[in-house]
Structures are given as structure tokens and as C-alpha cells.
PDB file of C-alpha atoms in Angstrom:
ATOM      1  CA  LEU I 192      96.572  62.789-127.366  1.00 56.00           C
ATOM      2  CA  GLY I 193      99.292  64.972-125.925  1.00 69.00           C
ATOM      3  CA  TYR I 194      99.082  64.381-122.178  1.00 74.00           C
ATOM      4  CA  SER I 195     102.032  65.676-120.142  1.00 78.00           C
ATOM      5  CA  GLU I 196     104.504  63.195-118.677  1.00 86.00           C
ATOM      6  CA  ALA I 197     103.461  64.238-115.163  1.00 83.00           C
ATOM      7  CA  TRP I 198      99.779  63.607-115.967  1.00 81.00           C
ATOM      8  CA  ILE I 199     100.623  60.202-117.487  1.00 86.00           C
ATOM      9  CA  ASN I 200     102.598  59.207-114.376  1.00 90.00           C
ATOM     10  CA  GLN I 201      99.752  60.352-112.146  1.00 90.00           C
ATOM     11  CA  ARG I 202      97.249  58.392-114.253  1.00 90.00           C
ATOM     12  CA  LEU I 203      99.413  55.266-113.992  1.00 94.00           C
ATOM     13  CA  LYS I 204      99.476  55.682-110.206  1.00 96.00           C
ATOM     14  CA  SER I 205      95.675  56.029-110.223  1.00 95.00           C
ATOM     15  CA  ILE I 206      95.434  52.711-112.093  1.00 96.00           C
ATOM     16  CA  GLU I 207      97.637  51.079-109.435  1.00 97.00           C
ATOM     17  CA  ILE I 208      95.451  52.488-106.631  1.00 98.00           C
ATOM     18  CA  ARG I 209      92.285  51.295-108.391  1.00 98.00           C
ATOM     19  CA  LYS I 210      93.780  47.795-108.734  1.00 98.00           C
ATOM     20  CA  GLU I 211      94.629  47.726-105.016  1.00 98.00           C
ATOM     21  CA  LEU I 212      91.022  48.681-104.249  1.00 98.00           C
ATOM     22  CA  THR I 213      89.503  46.049-106.540  1.00 98.00           C
ATOM     23  CA  ASP I 214      91.893  43.436-105.109  1.00 98.00           C
ATOM     24  CA  GLU I 215      90.599  44.381-101.631  1.00 98.00           C
ATOM     25  CA  TRP I 216      87.001  44.045-102.835  1.00 98.00           C
ATOM     26  CA  ARG I 217      87.740  40.619-104.341  1.00 97.00           C
ATOM     27  CA  LYS I 218      89.329  39.559-101.048  1.00 97.00           C
ATOM     28  CA  ARG I 219      86.031  40.503 -99.362  1.00 96.00           C
ATOM     29  CA  GLY I 220      84.134  38.234-101.774  1.00 96.00           C
ATOM     30  CA  LEU I 221      82.560  41.050-103.778  1.00 97.00           C
ATOM     31  CA  LYS I 222      81.608  40.515-107.410  1.00 93.00           C
ATOM     32  CA  GLU I 223      83.037  42.386-110.366  1.00 94.00           C
ATOM     33  CA  GLY I 224      80.449  44.091-112.489  1.00 96.00           C
ATOM     34  CA  GLN I 225      77.400  45.443-110.701  1.00 97.00           C
ATOM     35  CA  GLN I 226      78.803  45.380-107.150  1.00 98.00           C
ATOM     36  CA  PHE I 227      82.066  47.082-108.186  1.00 98.00           C
ATOM     37  CA  ALA I 228      80.099  49.644-110.228  1.00 97.00           C
ATOM     38  CA  THR I 229      77.771  50.364-107.304  1.00 98.00           C
ATOM     39  CA  LEU I 230      80.667  50.819-104.886  1.00 98.00           C
ATOM     40  CA  THR I 231      82.478  53.079-107.381  1.00 98.00           C
ATOM     41  CA  ASP I 232      79.336  55.205-107.693  1.00 98.00           C
ATOM     42  CA  ILE I 233      79.073  55.463-103.900  1.00 98.00           C
ATOM     43  CA  ILE I 234      82.711  56.582-103.633  1.00 99.00           C
ATOM     44  CA  THR I 235      82.337  59.136-106.440  1.00 98.00           C
ATOM     45  CA  LYS I 236      79.021  60.477-105.122  1.00 98.00           C
ATOM     46  CA  ALA I 237      80.527  60.807-101.626  1.00 99.00           C
ATOM     47  CA  TRP I 238      83.452  62.977-102.717  1.00 98.00           C
ATOM     48  CA  ALA I 239      82.291  64.645-105.946  1.00 98.00           C
ATOM     49  CA  GLY I 240      78.562  64.877-105.249  1.00 98.00           C
ATOM     50  CA  LYS I 241      77.792  63.007-108.477  1.00 97.00           C
ATOM     51  CA  THR I 242      77.533  59.414-109.634  1.00 96.00           C
ATOM     52  CA  THR I 243      79.999  58.404-112.329  1.00 95.00           C
ATOM     53  CA  MET I 244      77.272  58.784-114.981  1.00 96.00           C
ATOM     54  CA  GLU I 245      76.321  62.256-113.721  1.00 96.00           C
ATOM     55  CA  TYR I 246      80.013  63.179-113.717  1.00 96.00           C
ATOM     56  CA  LYS I 247      80.412  61.976-117.320  1.00 96.00           C
ATOM     57  CA  VAL I 248      77.380  64.017-118.385  1.00 96.00           C
ATOM     58  CA  LEU I 249      78.858  67.115-116.703  1.00 96.00           C
ATOM     59  CA  LYS I 250      82.066  66.627-118.692  1.00 95.00           C
ATOM     60  CA  GLY I 251      80.221  65.949-121.957  1.00 93.00           C
ATOM     61  CA  LEU I 252      81.521  62.386-122.205  1.00 94.00           C
ATOM     62  CA  LYS I 253      79.849  59.455-123.899  1.00 92.00           C
ATOM     63  CA  LYS I 254      82.094  56.396-124.181  1.00 91.00           C
ATOM     64  CA  GLU I 255      85.278  58.129-123.009  1.00 92.00           C
ATOM     65  CA  ASN I 256      86.948  57.140-119.751  1.00 92.00           C
ATOM     66  CA  LEU I 257      86.030  59.504-116.914  1.00 95.00           C
ATOM     67  CA  ARG I 258      89.431  59.336-115.207  1.00 93.00           C
ATOM     68  CA  ASP I 259      91.172  60.176-118.506  1.00 91.00           C
ATOM     69  CA  ASN I 260      89.109  63.375-118.549  1.00 92.00           C
ATOM     70  CA  MET I 261      89.688  64.534-114.986  1.00 92.00           C
ATOM     71  CA  THR I 262      91.845  67.511-114.117  1.00 89.00           C
ATOM     72  CA  ASN I 263      94.927  66.826-112.004  1.00 88.00           C
ATOM     73  CA  THR I 264      93.064  67.835-108.850  1.00 94.00           C
ATOM     74  CA  GLU I 265      90.009  65.717-109.651  1.00 95.00           C
ATOM     75  CA  LEU I 266      92.217  62.703-110.344  1.00 94.00           C
ATOM     76  CA  ILE I 267      94.178  63.186-107.114  1.00 95.00           C
ATOM     77  CA  LEU I 268      90.978  63.423-105.061  1.00 98.00           C
ATOM     78  CA  ASN I 269      89.568  60.340-106.784  1.00 98.00           C
ATOM     79  CA  MET I 270      92.807  58.522-105.926  1.00 98.00           C
ATOM     80  CA  LEU I 271      92.503  59.684-102.304  1.00 98.00           C
ATOM     81  CA  ALA I 272      88.907  58.437-102.174  1.00 99.00           C
ATOM     82  CA  GLU I 273      89.832  55.019-103.578  1.00 99.00           C
ATOM     83  CA  ALA I 274      92.973  54.617-101.454  1.00 99.00           C
ATOM     84  CA  SER I 275      91.026  55.653 -98.340  1.00 99.00           C
ATOM     85  CA  THR I 276      88.264  53.157 -99.154  1.00 99.00           C
ATOM     86  CA  LYS I 277      90.834  50.381 -99.556  1.00 99.00           C
ATOM     87  CA  ASP I 278      92.575  51.300 -96.288  1.00 99.00           C
ATOM     88  CA  ILE I 279      89.299  51.531 -94.332  1.00 99.00           C
ATOM     89  CA  SER I 280      88.171  48.190 -95.764  1.00 99.00           C
ATOM     90  CA  ALA I 281      91.458  46.513 -94.809  1.00 98.00           C
ATOM     91  CA  ALA I 282      91.221  47.977 -91.289  1.00 99.00           C
ATOM     92  CA  THR I 283      87.547  47.146 -90.647  1.00 98.00           C
ATOM     93  CA  ASN I 284      87.084  43.887 -92.600  1.00 98.00           C
ATOM     94  CA  PRO I 285      83.530  44.453 -93.899  1.00 98.00           C
ATOM     95  CA  GLU I 286      81.777  41.100 -94.064  1.00 96.00           C
ATOM     96  CA  ASN I 287      79.335  41.724 -96.904  1.00 97.00           C
ATOM     97  CA  PHE I 288      78.283  44.043 -99.715  1.00 98.00           C
ATOM     98  CA  GLU I 289      76.148  46.219 -97.424  1.00 98.00           C
ATOM     99  CA  ALA I 290      79.072  46.788 -95.047  1.00 98.00           C
ATOM    100  CA  SER I 291      81.338  47.529 -98.026  1.00 98.00           C
ATOM    101  CA  LYS I 292      78.868  50.186 -99.208  1.00 99.00           C
ATOM    102  CA  LEU I 293      79.313  51.998 -95.889  1.00 99.00           C
ATOM    103  CA  VAL I 294      83.103  51.738 -96.216  1.00 99.00           C
ATOM    104  CA  ALA I 295      82.896  53.167 -99.760  1.00 99.00           C
ATOM    105  CA  LYS I 296      80.929  56.148 -98.460  1.00 99.00           C
ATOM    106  CA  GLN I 297      83.485  56.703 -95.685  1.00 99.00           C
ATOM    107  CA  GLY I 298      86.409  56.527 -98.124  1.00 99.00           C
ATOM    108  CA  GLY I 299      84.758  59.004-100.457  1.00 99.00           C
ATOM    109  CA  HIS I 300      84.065  61.313 -97.533  1.00 99.00           C
ATOM    110  CA  VAL I 301      87.798  61.568 -96.770  1.00 99.00           C
ATOM    111  CA  ALA I 302      88.343  63.076-100.240  1.00 99.00           C
ATOM    112  CA  LYS I 303      85.256  65.286 -99.891  1.00 99.00           C
ATOM    113  CA  VAL I 304      86.722  66.885 -96.763  1.00 99.00           C
ATOM    114  CA  ALA I 305      89.972  67.599 -98.634  1.00 98.00           C
ATOM    115  CA  MET I 306      88.058  68.969-101.635  1.00 98.00           C
ATOM    116  CA  LYS I 307      85.917  71.310 -99.513  1.00 98.00           C
ATOM    117  CA  GLU I 308      89.019  72.594 -97.730  1.00 98.00           C
ATOM    118  CA  LEU I 309      90.744  73.270-101.057  1.00 98.00           C
ATOM    119  CA  GLU I 310      87.671  74.991-102.495  1.00 98.00           C
ATOM    120  CA  ALA I 311      87.457  77.203 -99.400  1.00 98.00           C
ATOM    121  CA  LYS I 312      91.112  78.207 -99.792  1.00 98.00           C
ATOM    122  CA  THR I 313      90.989  78.821-103.576  1.00 97.00           C
ATOM    123  CA  GLY I 314      87.426  79.995-104.082  1.00 97.00           C
ATOM    124  CA  LYS I 315      87.168  77.612-107.054  1.00 96.00           C
ATOM    125  CA  LYS I 316      85.127  74.473-107.619  1.00 96.00           C
ATOM    126  CA  VAL I 317      87.115  71.270-108.108  1.00 96.00           C
ATOM    127  CA  VAL I 318      84.474  69.242-109.967  1.00 96.00           C
ATOM    128  CA  THR I 319      83.999  70.963-113.309  1.00 92.00           C
ATOM    129  CA  SER I 320      83.035  70.341-116.923  1.00 91.00           C
ATOM    130  CA  LEU I 321      86.697  70.536-117.992  1.00 85.00           C
ATOM    131  CA  ASN I 322      87.673  67.481-120.008  1.00 86.00           C
ATOM    132  CA  ALA I 323      90.796  66.270-121.801  1.00 80.00           C
ATOM    133  CA  THR I 324      89.804  67.738-125.150  1.00 76.00           C
ATOM    134  CA  LYS I 325      89.410  71.230-123.706  1.00 75.00           C
ATOM    135  CA  ILE I 326      92.579  70.995-121.631  1.00 70.00           C
ATOM    136  CA  LEU I 327      94.743  69.536-124.400  1.00 69.00           C
ATOM    137  CA  LYS I 328      93.538  72.002-127.006  1.00 71.00           C
ATOM    138  CA  GLY I 329      94.699  74.758-124.703  1.00 67.00           C
ATOM    139  CA  ILE I 330      91.209  76.166-124.341  1.00 58.00           C
ATOM    140  CA  VAL I 331      91.585  75.863-120.605  1.00 53.00           C
ATOM    141  CA  ASP I 332      94.322  77.106-118.339  1.00 55.00           C
ATOM    142  CA  GLU I 333      94.159  74.245-115.840  1.00 52.00           C
ATOM    143  CA  GLU I 334      96.554  75.993-113.473  1.00 53.00           C
ATOM    144  CA  LYS I 335      94.047  78.812-113.073  1.00 56.00           C
ATOM    145  CA  GLY I 336      90.955  76.685-113.720  1.00 51.00           C
ATOM    146  CA  GLU I 337      89.823  79.225-116.285  1.00 52.00           C
ATOM    147  CA  ILE I 338      88.706  79.119-119.877  1.00 49.00           C
ATOM    148  CA  LYS I 339      91.155  81.074-122.006  1.00 51.00           C
ATOM    149  CA  LYS I 340      89.847  83.719-124.343  1.00 45.00           C
ATOM    150  CA  LEU I 341      90.108  82.529-127.920  1.00 42.00           C
ATOM    151  CA  HIS I 342      91.549  85.115-130.307  1.00 39.00           C
TER     152      HIS I 342
END
């Protein structure tokens, strides 16, 4: 599709972080499928203010992968949320799904704090409708977070 090498490397790192998180969840006896999806939604809602489905709707996605359509900043914050959740889980040893839901919320909150701080400093929202198609077609100047004027 034309992703930059830096974006590809960042995306690969995000896959590694996600795997570490799901390995942690498996170690806690959690089930892939509905439990993983629920925990992912809790993490995403905690930092981005939206469930994964709400986030996909915002970006105009149907079957496309949400992470593949995040801006650099969104992807970094999602990575922070997932890494924080994994670290908190490893440190606190949640004993069941309910306890893991609380950990997921706490991990997402770490990224929310960072996002709010960044938004306060830049005056720009982090969670946006920008998706890969818009960014790669050059419609969007991701550095500035602005839609370019089409001539």
C-alpha cells in the first residue's frame, strides 16, 4: 500500500507488544475470542474513549484492520496501553477475568493520561477519522494532522 519503512517497523513492534499481552492473558487462564475481545475493548475505551467498533466506524472502516489505519500517534498510544496492561497484569497477578478487566482499564488509563497531555500541548485531537487510505493518498498531512487542500 505504500507505508513508510518507519511506520512498518512501528507496526511490527505493535504486533510484538500485542503478542506479549495475549501471552500474559493466556498465562492468567483467559480465553481467546470473547474474553480477549472484551479486554481489548476495555483498553481501547479507556485510552481512546471508544470501543474498537466505535473507533472503526469513526475511521470509516469495515473489514480493515484498525491498527493498520491508525496514525503514528494513535498506534504509539495503543502500544503504550497494551504494554502497560501487560506490565500491570504481570505485577498484580489478576486471578480471574473480572480482575483482568480492571487491569485492562488501568493499562488503558496510562495511555489516556499521555494522550490528554499531548492534546493539551498541541491543541489537536489524537483520535481522529484519519485512516491509511487518506494518509497514503497524501490527502492528509499527518505531521500537521490536517487535511491538505486538493488542487
